[in-house]
Coordinates of C-alpha atoms in Angstrom, one line a residue:
M1 CA 0.0 0.0 0.0
P2 CA 1.5 3.4 -1.0
P3 CA 2.0 5.9 1.9
A4 CA -0.7 8.4 2.7
P5 CA -0.1 12.0 1.5
A6 CA 0.7 13.1 5.0
A7 CA 3.3 10.3 5.5
L8 CA 4.8 11.0 2.0
S9 CA 5.1 14.7 2.9
R10 CA 6.8 13.8 6.1
L11 CA 9.3 11.5 4.4
L12 CA 10.0 14.1 1.8
F13 CA 10.7 16.7 4.5
L14 CA 13.0 14.4 6.4
S15 CA 15.0 13.8 3.3
V16 CA 15.4 17.5 2.7
F17 CA 16.2 18.0 6.3
R18 CA 19.0 15.4 6.2
V19 CA 20.5 17.0 3.1
V20 CA 20.4 20.5 4.5
T21 CA 21.9 19.3 7.8
C22 CA 24.7 17.4 6.1
V23 CA 25.5 20.4 3.9
S24 CA 25.6 22.6 7.0
L25 CA 27.9 20.1 8.8
V26 CA 30.3 19.9 5.8
C27 CA 31.0 23.7 5.9
L28 CA 30.7 24.5 9.6
L29 CA 33.9 25.3 11.5
S30 CA 34.1 22.6 14.1
S31 CA 37.1 23.4 16.2
S32 CA 40.1 25.7 16.8
L33 CA 42.6 23.0 17.7
A34 CA 45.9 22.8 15.7
D35 CA 46.8 19.4 17.0
A36 CA 45.5 17.0 19.6
N37 CA 46.4 15.3 22.8
S38 CA 45.0 13.1 25.6
I39 CA 44.8 15.7 28.4
G40 CA 41.3 16.2 29.6
V41 CA 39.7 18.5 32.1
V42 CA 36.8 18.2 34.6
Y43 CA 34.2 20.9 34.0
G44 CA 32.7 21.6 37.3
R45 CA 30.0 24.4 37.4
N46 CA 29.5 25.0 41.2
G47 CA 30.0 28.8 40.9
N48 CA 27.9 31.9 40.6
N49 CA 30.3 33.8 38.4
L50 CA 31.3 31.3 35.7
P51 CA 31.3 31.8 31.9
T52 CA 28.7 30.1 29.8
P53 CA 29.1 26.5 28.6
Q54 CA 29.7 27.7 25.1
Q55 CA 32.5 29.9 26.4
A56 CA 33.9 27.0 28.3
A57 CA 34.0 24.8 25.2
Q58 CA 35.7 27.6 23.3
L59 CA 38.3 28.0 26.1
M60 CA 39.1 24.3 25.9
Q61 CA 39.6 24.5 22.2
D62 CA 41.8 27.5 22.5
N63 CA 44.0 25.8 25.0
V64 CA 44.2 22.3 23.3
L65 CA 42.2 20.4 25.9
T66 CA 40.5 17.7 23.9
R67 CA 38.6 15.7 26.5
V68 CA 36.1 16.8 29.2
R69 CA 34.2 15.2 32.0
I70 CA 31.0 16.8 33.4
Y71 CA 29.3 15.5 36.5
D72 CA 25.8 15.4 35.1
H73 CA 24.0 15.3 31.8
D74 CA 22.9 18.9 31.4
A75 CA 21.6 19.3 27.8
T76 CA 23.0 22.8 27.5
V77 CA 26.5 21.7 28.3
I78 CA 26.3 18.6 26.1
Q79 CA 25.2 20.8 23.2
A80 CA 27.9 23.3 23.9
F81 CA 30.5 20.7 22.8
S82 CA 28.7 19.8 19.6
L83 CA 30.9 20.0 16.4
T84 CA 34.0 20.3 18.5
Q85 CA 35.2 16.7 18.5
I86 CA 36.1 17.1 22.1
R87 CA 35.4 13.7 23.8
V88 CA 32.8 14.1 26.5
I89 CA 32.2 12.0 29.6
I90 CA 28.7 12.6 31.0
G91 CA 27.5 11.5 34.4
V92 CA 24.7 9.6 36.0
M93 CA 23.9 11.2 39.4
N94 CA 24.1 8.9 42.4
D95 CA 20.4 9.3 43.2
E96 CA 19.5 8.2 39.7
I97 CA 21.3 4.8 40.0
P98 CA 18.5 2.8 41.8
N99 CA 15.8 3.6 39.3
I100 CA 18.1 2.8 36.4
A101 CA 19.2 -0.5 38.0
N102 CA 15.6 -1.5 38.6
S103 CA 14.2 -0.8 35.2
Q104 CA 15.6 -1.5 31.7
Q105 CA 13.0 0.9 30.4
V106 CA 14.3 3.7 32.6
A107 CA 17.8 2.9 31.4
D108 CA 16.6 2.9 27.7
S109 CA 15.0 6.3 28.2
W110 CA 18.1 7.7 29.9
I111 CA 20.3 6.7 27.0
A112 CA 17.8 8.0 24.4
D113 CA 17.4 11.3 26.1
N114 CA 21.0 12.0 27.2
V115 CA 23.2 10.2 24.7
A116 CA 21.5 9.2 21.5
A117 CA 19.8 12.6 21.1
Y118 CA 23.2 14.3 20.9
I119 CA 25.9 11.8 19.8
N120 CA 25.8 12.6 16.1
L121 CA 27.1 16.1 16.9
T122 CA 28.7 15.7 20.3
N123 CA 31.4 13.1 20.7
I124 CA 30.1 11.5 23.9
N125 CA 32.6 8.7 24.6
A126 CA 31.7 7.5 28.1
I127 CA 29.2 7.5 30.9
A128 CA 30.4 7.9 34.4
V129 CA 27.8 6.1 36.6
G130 CA 27.7 7.9 39.9
S131 CA 30.7 9.3 41.7
D132 CA 32.7 7.5 44.5
V133 CA 29.6 5.3 45.0
L134 CA 31.3 2.7 47.3
T135 CA 32.7 5.3 49.6
A136 CA 30.4 8.3 49.4
A137 CA 27.0 6.7 48.6
S138 CA 27.3 3.2 49.9
N139 CA 23.5 3.0 50.3
V140 CA 23.2 2.6 46.5
S141 CA 26.3 0.4 46.0
S142 CA 24.2 -2.7 45.4
F143 CA 22.5 -1.0 42.5
L144 CA 25.7 0.1 40.8
V145 CA 26.6 -2.8 38.6
P146 CA 23.0 -3.6 37.6
A147 CA 22.6 0.1 36.6
M148 CA 25.8 -0.1 34.5
Q149 CA 24.5 -3.3 32.8
N150 CA 21.2 -1.8 32.0
L151 CA 22.8 1.3 30.5
Y152 CA 25.1 -0.8 28.4
N153 CA 22.0 -2.8 27.2
A154 CA 20.4 0.4 26.2
L155 CA 23.5 1.5 24.3
V156 CA 23.5 -1.9 22.5
S157 CA 19.9 -1.4 21.4
Q158 CA 20.9 2.0 20.0
G159 CA 23.9 0.5 18.2
I160 CA 26.4 2.8 20.0
N161 CA 27.8 0.5 22.6
R162 CA 31.2 0.4 20.8
S163 CA 31.7 4.1 20.8
V164 CA 30.3 4.9 24.2
K165 CA 31.8 3.1 27.3
V166 CA 30.2 2.7 30.7
S167 CA 32.2 2.9 33.9
T168 CA 32.1 4.5 37.3
P169 CA 34.7 6.8 39.1
M170 CA 36.3 5.5 42.3
N171 CA 38.8 7.1 44.6
L172 CA 41.7 5.4 46.4
E173 CA 39.6 4.9 49.6
I174 CA 38.5 1.6 48.1
L175 CA 42.0 0.3 48.8
E176 CA 42.7 -1.3 52.2
V177 CA 46.5 -1.2 51.3
S178 CA 48.0 1.3 48.9
Y179 CA 51.7 1.2 50.0
P180 CA 53.9 -0.1 48.6
P181 CA 52.2 -0.2 45.2
S182 CA 52.8 -3.9 44.7
A183 CA 50.8 -4.6 47.9
G184 CA 47.7 -2.8 46.7
V185 CA 44.5 -4.6 47.7
F186 CA 40.8 -3.7 47.9
Y187 CA 38.8 -3.8 51.1
S188 CA 37.4 -7.2 51.3
S189 CA 34.0 -5.8 52.2
L190 CA 33.9 -4.0 48.8
V191 CA 34.9 -7.0 46.7
P192 CA 31.3 -8.3 46.3
V193 CA 30.6 -5.2 44.2
L194 CA 34.1 -4.7 42.7
Q195 CA 34.4 -8.2 41.4
P196 CA 31.3 -8.1 39.1
M197 CA 32.2 -4.5 38.2
L198 CA 35.6 -5.4 37.0
A199 CA 34.1 -8.4 35.1
F200 CA 31.6 -6.0 33.5
L201 CA 34.4 -3.5 32.5
T202 CA 36.4 -6.3 30.9
A203 CA 33.5 -7.9 29.1
T204 CA 32.4 -4.5 27.6
D205 CA 36.0 -3.4 26.7
S206 CA 35.6 -0.4 29.1
F207 CA 38.1 1.1 31.5
F208 CA 38.5 1.8 35.2
M209 CA 37.8 5.4 36.2
L210 CA 40.2 6.4 39.1
N211 CA 40.3 9.7 41.0
V212 CA 43.8 10.5 42.3
Y213 CA 44.8 13.4 44.5
P214 CA 48.5 13.3 45.7
F215 CA 47.8 16.7 47.2
L216 CA 45.4 15.3 49.7
S217 CA 47.7 12.3 50.5
Y218 CA 50.5 14.8 51.3
E219 CA 48.3 17.0 53.4
Y220 CA 47.1 14.1 55.4
N221 CA 50.6 12.7 56.0
P222 CA 53.3 15.4 55.4
T223 CA 55.8 13.7 57.7
S224 CA 55.8 10.5 55.7
I225 CA 55.5 11.9 52.1
S226 CA 58.0 14.2 50.5
L227 CA 56.5 17.2 48.8
S228 CA 58.9 16.8 45.9
Y229 CA 57.6 13.2 45.6
A230 CA 54.0 14.5 45.5
V231 CA 54.6 17.1 42.7
F232 CA 56.8 14.9 40.4
N233 CA 60.1 16.6 41.4
F234 CA 61.6 13.7 43.3
T235 CA 64.9 12.5 41.9
T236 CA 66.1 9.8 44.2
G237 CA 63.4 7.2 43.7
I238 CA 61.7 4.8 46.1
L239 CA 62.2 1.1 45.6
D240 CA 59.2 -1.1 45.9
Q241 CA 60.8 -4.3 47.2
G242 CA 57.7 -6.4 46.3
S243 CA 58.0 -5.6 42.6
N244 CA 61.7 -4.4 42.5
L245 CA 60.4 -1.3 40.7
T246 CA 61.5 2.3 41.5
Y247 CA 58.9 5.1 41.9
Y248 CA 59.8 8.7 41.5
N249 CA 56.3 10.2 42.1
L250 CA 53.3 9.5 44.2
Y251 CA 50.9 9.7 41.3
D252 CA 52.5 6.6 39.6
A253 CA 52.6 4.8 42.9
Q254 CA 48.9 5.4 43.5
V255 CA 47.8 4.3 40.0
D256 CA 50.0 1.2 40.3
A257 CA 48.5 0.4 43.7
L258 CA 45.1 0.2 42.0
I259 CA 46.5 -1.9 39.2
S260 CA 48.0 -4.3 41.8
A261 CA 44.6 -4.6 43.5
M262 CA 42.9 -5.4 40.2
A263 CA 45.6 -8.0 39.5
A264 CA 44.9 -9.6 42.8
L265 CA 41.3 -10.2 41.5
N266 CA 42.7 -11.5 38.2
Y267 CA 42.0 -8.3 36.2
S268 CA 45.6 -7.3 35.6
S269 CA 45.1 -5.9 32.0
L270 CA 42.2 -3.6 32.5
T271 CA 42.8 0.0 31.3
V272 CA 42.9 2.8 33.8
T273 CA 41.8 6.4 33.1
V274 CA 42.4 9.0 35.8
T275 CA 39.1 10.9 35.7
E276 CA 40.1 13.4 38.4
T277 CA 43.5 14.8 39.6
G278 CA 44.7 18.2 40.4
W279 CA 46.4 20.6 42.8
P280 CA 45.0 23.8 44.3
S281 CA 46.9 27.1 43.9
T282 CA 45.7 28.6 47.2
G283 CA 44.5 27.2 50.5
A284 CA 44.1 28.0 54.2
L285 CA 47.1 28.6 56.4
T286 CA 46.7 25.0 57.6
E287 CA 47.0 23.7 54.0
S288 CA 50.7 24.2 53.6
A289 CA 51.1 22.6 50.2
A290 CA 48.2 24.6 48.5
K291 CA 50.5 27.0 46.8
F292 CA 50.8 28.3 43.2
D293 CA 54.4 27.0 42.7
N294 CA 53.4 23.5 43.8
A295 CA 50.3 23.4 41.6
N296 CA 52.3 24.7 38.7
A297 CA 54.9 21.9 39.1
Y298 CA 52.3 19.2 39.6
L299 CA 50.2 20.1 36.6
S300 CA 53.0 20.8 34.2
N301 CA 54.7 17.5 35.1
L302 CA 51.4 15.6 34.9
V303 CA 50.8 16.9 31.4
R304 CA 54.4 16.0 30.3
I305 CA 54.2 12.4 31.5
T306 CA 50.7 12.0 30.1
Q307 CA 51.6 13.4 26.7
T308 CA 54.8 11.3 26.3
N309 CA 52.9 8.1 27.2
A310 CA 55.4 7.5 30.0
G311 CA 53.0 5.1 31.7
T312 CA 53.8 3.8 35.2
P313 CA 56.5 1.4 36.4
L314 CA 53.9 -1.4 36.2
R315 CA 52.8 -0.3 32.8
P316 CA 55.7 1.5 31.1
G317 CA 55.0 3.2 27.8
Q318 CA 51.2 2.8 28.1
E319 CA 48.8 5.7 27.7
I320 CA 47.0 6.6 30.8
D321 CA 44.6 9.5 30.1
A322 CA 44.2 12.2 32.7
Y323 CA 41.5 14.7 33.5
I324 CA 42.6 17.7 35.4
Y325 CA 40.3 19.0 38.1
D326 CA 39.2 21.7 37.5
L327 CA 38.5 23.9 34.5
Y328 CA 37.6 27.0 36.6
D329 CA 37.9 28.0 40.3
E330 CA 34.4 27.2 41.8
D331 CA 33.5 29.7 44.4
L332 CA 30.5 27.8 45.8
N333 CA 32.5 24.6 46.6
V334 CA 32.2 23.9 50.3
G335 CA 34.9 22.7 52.8
Q336 CA 38.5 23.9 52.8
L337 CA 39.6 27.0 51.0
S338 CA 41.6 24.8 48.6
N339 CA 38.4 23.3 47.3
R340 CA 37.6 26.6 45.6
N341 CA 41.0 27.0 44.0
Y342 CA 41.7 24.0 41.8
G343 CA 40.9 25.7 38.5
L344 CA 43.2 25.9 35.5
F345 CA 41.5 29.2 34.8
Y346 CA 40.0 31.9 36.9
A347 CA 36.3 32.4 36.8
N348 CA 36.7 35.3 34.3
G349 CA 38.4 32.9 31.8
T350 CA 41.9 34.1 32.2
S351 CA 44.6 31.5 32.5
K352 CA 46.1 30.8 35.9
Y353 CA 49.1 29.0 34.6
D354 CA 51.4 29.4 31.6
I355 CA 51.4 25.6 30.8
N356 CA 51.5 24.2 27.3
F357 CA 48.9 21.4 27.4
V358 CA 50.5 19.6 24.5
T359 CA 54.1 19.4 25.9
G360 CA 53.8 20.2 29.6
T361 CA 56.3 23.0 29.3
V362 CA 55.9 26.2 31.3
G363 CA 56.1 29.4 29.2
G364 CA 57.5 29.5 25.7
T365 CA 55.2 28.3 22.9
S366 CA 51.6 29.3 23.3
P367 CA 49.3 26.3 24.1
S368 CA 47.0 27.3 21.3
V369 CA 49.8 27.0 18.7
P370 CA 51.4 23.6 19.2
P371 CA 54.9 23.1 17.7
S372 CA 53.8 20.0 15.9
G373 CA 51.0 21.7 14.0
P374 CA 50.6 21.3 10.2
A375 CA 52.9 24.3 9.5
S376 CA 55.8 22.3 11.0
G377 CA 55.8 19.8 8.2
P378 CA 54.7 16.1 8.0
V379 CA 53.9 14.2 11.1
S380 CA 53.1 10.6 10.4
V381 CA 51.2 8.3 8.1
P382 CA 49.6 5.0 8.7
P383 CA 51.1 1.6 8.0
G384 CA 50.8 0.4 4.5
V385 CA 52.0 3.6 3.0
G386 CA 54.8 3.0 0.7
S387 CA 55.2 -0.7 0.3
G388 CA 57.9 -0.3 -2.3
Q389 CA 56.5 2.9 -3.7
P390 CA 58.7 6.0 -4.0
P391 CA 58.5 8.4 -1.0
A392 CA 55.6 10.7 -1.1
T393 CA 56.3 14.4 -1.6
P394 CA 54.9 16.7 1.1
S395 CA 52.1 18.9 -0.2
D396 CA 52.1 22.7 0.2
T397 CA 48.4 23.0 -0.2
L398 CA 46.7 19.8 1.2
D399 CA 46.7 18.0 4.5
W400 CA 45.3 14.7 5.8
C401 CA 44.1 13.5 9.2
V402 CA 45.6 10.2 10.3
A403 CA 45.7 8.2 13.6
K404 CA 48.7 8.7 15.9
P405 CA 50.9 5.6 16.1
S406 CA 51.2 6.2 19.9
A407 CA 47.4 5.9 20.5
T408 CA 46.2 2.8 22.3
N409 CA 44.2 0.2 20.5
S410 CA 41.2 0.6 22.7
S411 CA 41.1 4.4 22.2
L412 CA 41.7 4.0 18.4
Q413 CA 38.8 1.5 18.3
Q414 CA 36.5 3.9 20.1
G415 CA 37.4 6.7 17.7
L416 CA 37.0 4.4 14.7
D417 CA 33.6 3.2 15.9
W418 CA 32.4 6.8 16.5
A419 CA 33.6 8.0 13.1
C420 CA 32.0 5.1 11.2
G421 CA 28.8 5.2 13.3
P422 CA 27.5 8.4 14.9
G423 CA 30.2 10.4 13.0
L424 CA 28.6 9.4 9.7
A425 CA 31.9 8.7 7.9
N426 CA 31.6 6.4 4.8
C427 CA 33.8 3.5 6.0
G428 CA 33.0 1.1 3.1
P429 CA 36.6 1.1 1.8
I430 CA 37.9 -0.3 5.0
Q431 CA 35.4 -3.2 5.1
R432 CA 36.7 -6.6 4.1
G433 CA 37.3 -6.6 0.3
G434 CA 37.4 -2.8 0.2
A435 CA 40.3 -0.9 -1.4
C436 CA 41.6 0.2 2.0
Y437 CA 40.9 -3.0 4.0
L438 CA 44.6 -4.0 3.9
P439 CA 46.6 -3.7 6.0
D440 CA 44.0 -5.0 8.4
T441 CA 45.2 -2.9 11.4
L442 CA 43.4 -0.6 13.8
L443 CA 45.9 2.2 13.0
S444 CA 45.3 2.0 9.2
H445 CA 41.6 1.7 9.5
A446 CA 41.3 4.5 12.0
S447 CA 43.5 6.7 9.8
Y448 CA 41.1 6.2 6.9
A449 CA 38.0 6.8 9.0
F450 CA 39.5 9.9 10.7
N451 CA 40.5 11.4 7.4
I452 CA 37.2 10.9 5.6
H453 CA 35.3 12.3 8.5
Y454 CA 37.7 15.2 8.8
H455 CA 37.4 16.0 5.1
Y456 CA 33.6 15.8 4.7
F457 CA 32.5 17.1 8.1
Q458 CA 35.3 19.1 9.7
T459 CA 36.5 21.5 7.0
D460 CA 38.8 23.6 9.2
S461 CA 42.5 22.5 9.2
R462 CA 42.6 22.7 13.0
S463 CA 40.0 20.1 13.7
C464 CA 41.9 16.9 13.5
I465 CA 41.4 15.8 17.1
F466 CA 39.5 12.6 17.8
G467 CA 40.1 12.9 21.5
G468 CA 43.9 13.2 21.0
D469 CA 44.3 10.1 18.8
A470 CA 44.7 12.0 15.5
E471 CA 47.2 14.3 13.9
L472 CA 47.7 16.2 10.7
T473 CA 50.2 15.3 8.0
N474 CA 51.0 17.0 4.7
V475 CA 52.3 13.7 3.2
D476 CA 49.6 11.9 1.2
P477 CA 48.9 8.6 3.0
S478 CA 47.3 7.0 -0.1
Y479 CA 48.7 3.7 -1.2
G480 CA 48.0 1.2 -4.0
S481 CA 44.3 1.5 -4.8
C482 CA 43.5 3.1 -1.4
Y483 CA 42.9 6.8 -1.9
Y484 CA 42.9 9.3 1.0
V485 CA 41.1 12.4 -0.1
G486 CA 43.2 15.6 0.7
S487 CA 41.8 18.7 2.4
Q488 CA 42.5 22.3 1.8
A489 CA 43.3 23.6 5.2
T490 CA 41.4 26.9 5.3
N491 CA 40.0 28.8 8.2
V492 CA 36.7 30.2 7.0
E493 CA 35.5 31.5 10.3
G494 CA 33.6 34.7 9.8
S495 CA 33.3 34.2 6.0
R496 CA 30.0 34.6 4.2
F497 CA 30.2 30.9 3.4
T498 CA 30.4 29.9 7.0
Q499 CA 27.7 32.3 8.0
C500 CA 25.5 30.9 5.3
C501 CA 26.1 27.4 6.6
R502 CA 25.3 28.4 10.1
I503 CA 22.0 29.9 8.9
L504 CA 21.3 26.6 7.0
L505 CA 21.8 24.5 10.1
T506 CA 19.8 26.8 12.3
F507 CA 17.0 26.8 9.7
A508 CA 17.0 23.0 9.5
V509 CA 16.8 22.5 13.2
V510 CA 14.1 25.1 13.7
T511 CA 12.1 23.8 10.8
M512 CA 12.3 20.3 12.0
V513 CA 11.0 21.3 15.5
L514 CA 8.1 23.2 14.0
F515 CA 7.2 20.5 11.6
L516 CA 7.2 17.7 14.2
T517 CA 4.9 19.8 16.5
V518 CA 2.3 20.3 13.8

């Protein structure tokens, strides 16, 4: 039976809407980043004098911060990061956990409303279910893993479970023993929850979210912990006789204590992401370490070891992403004075530190103009390039977006899944039998997907990000019959073309809303 006139009209409109939206996405400026990295920031909003979410997103782009964690799922904030490629972790509040655990339908609605509704434009890459549930909200701890499972089931039903991970942030209070690192072990009373949680994270290819604060550890025990050890300036090293490994900073020791505790439960390979860490620039007289110089040292060294994939003594050379708490000073935070002074930026948006968030250096090159940007020449190309062919000649007019060889497989897979799924890239050539299927490696496939998405949807040369896993090259990565389309790196911000595209997208969205309400 042919569709009714009203249904036909609706189908026609939806087709036109998709075309207009895609045309708008193709020409919109998406980001102002010259290169990418794996440093993230926690965007807390507990202040009465903070800039708008749109200004916060722009501030992150200007300072090459490519990942963000928010504590909730506020629609205004999620939309502020649309078309930026900044990877976003959104949060389930602790009081939402029981209802989600008790009802798959509630979980389905939560995912539909807070993830699926935005993921085509906002690169949501993870859901943080609660915050410090086992230590700060133990009354809902029995609901934690069932809620995580229901949310994952909902992601599966939406077809986005590969690009969006489910986890839950924990602090080091879950460890009964944290020193030496090799002796790390969980409280036995928490194992009934932690054991199935670790099994869930492993089965879903997710990661452990850990909050680490060497500042607090030092403040609680300044007689046993050296300040230089806490801020990454320790040079002597402390030998862990249990593992025969030497530790030069408290951060590594605390992360490895968690890894040891997971290994004790037979989960030694689970990836760790530090979802909170920081150091306050100011504190009360009783908070002796809450000083600008200490914060500057801690943060710059943290960026440096994260950016160089230094890993930890137990996991040398492995990427451990870090989210710095906090984007802004939050004047409404309660407790000690230090709690209101963790920000990388003051509430008016001015920078507190002169840290390059790509290299960790203090002063020198501006963070918004990384030294490895496209003007510096070729960066890298994926495997398979060459294969007996003559070396490619760098282009003066084109560039390509490829995956970083240093990116971890799990992170590359997540970026690949997003680009080929919610990111709407045409990934047919990297399917089996396609012109770019071989070599069959994550690095090669991710490079093709990143580049095709970059070319068709991110037309500004500074937008090759993918959460820090991508970089620009002016060497054509094409090989054999596999063709990588090149992009003209042109900043069209403020041009009539860009303005026209913005008008088109606005028109499409407004018209869709009006049409669907008729």
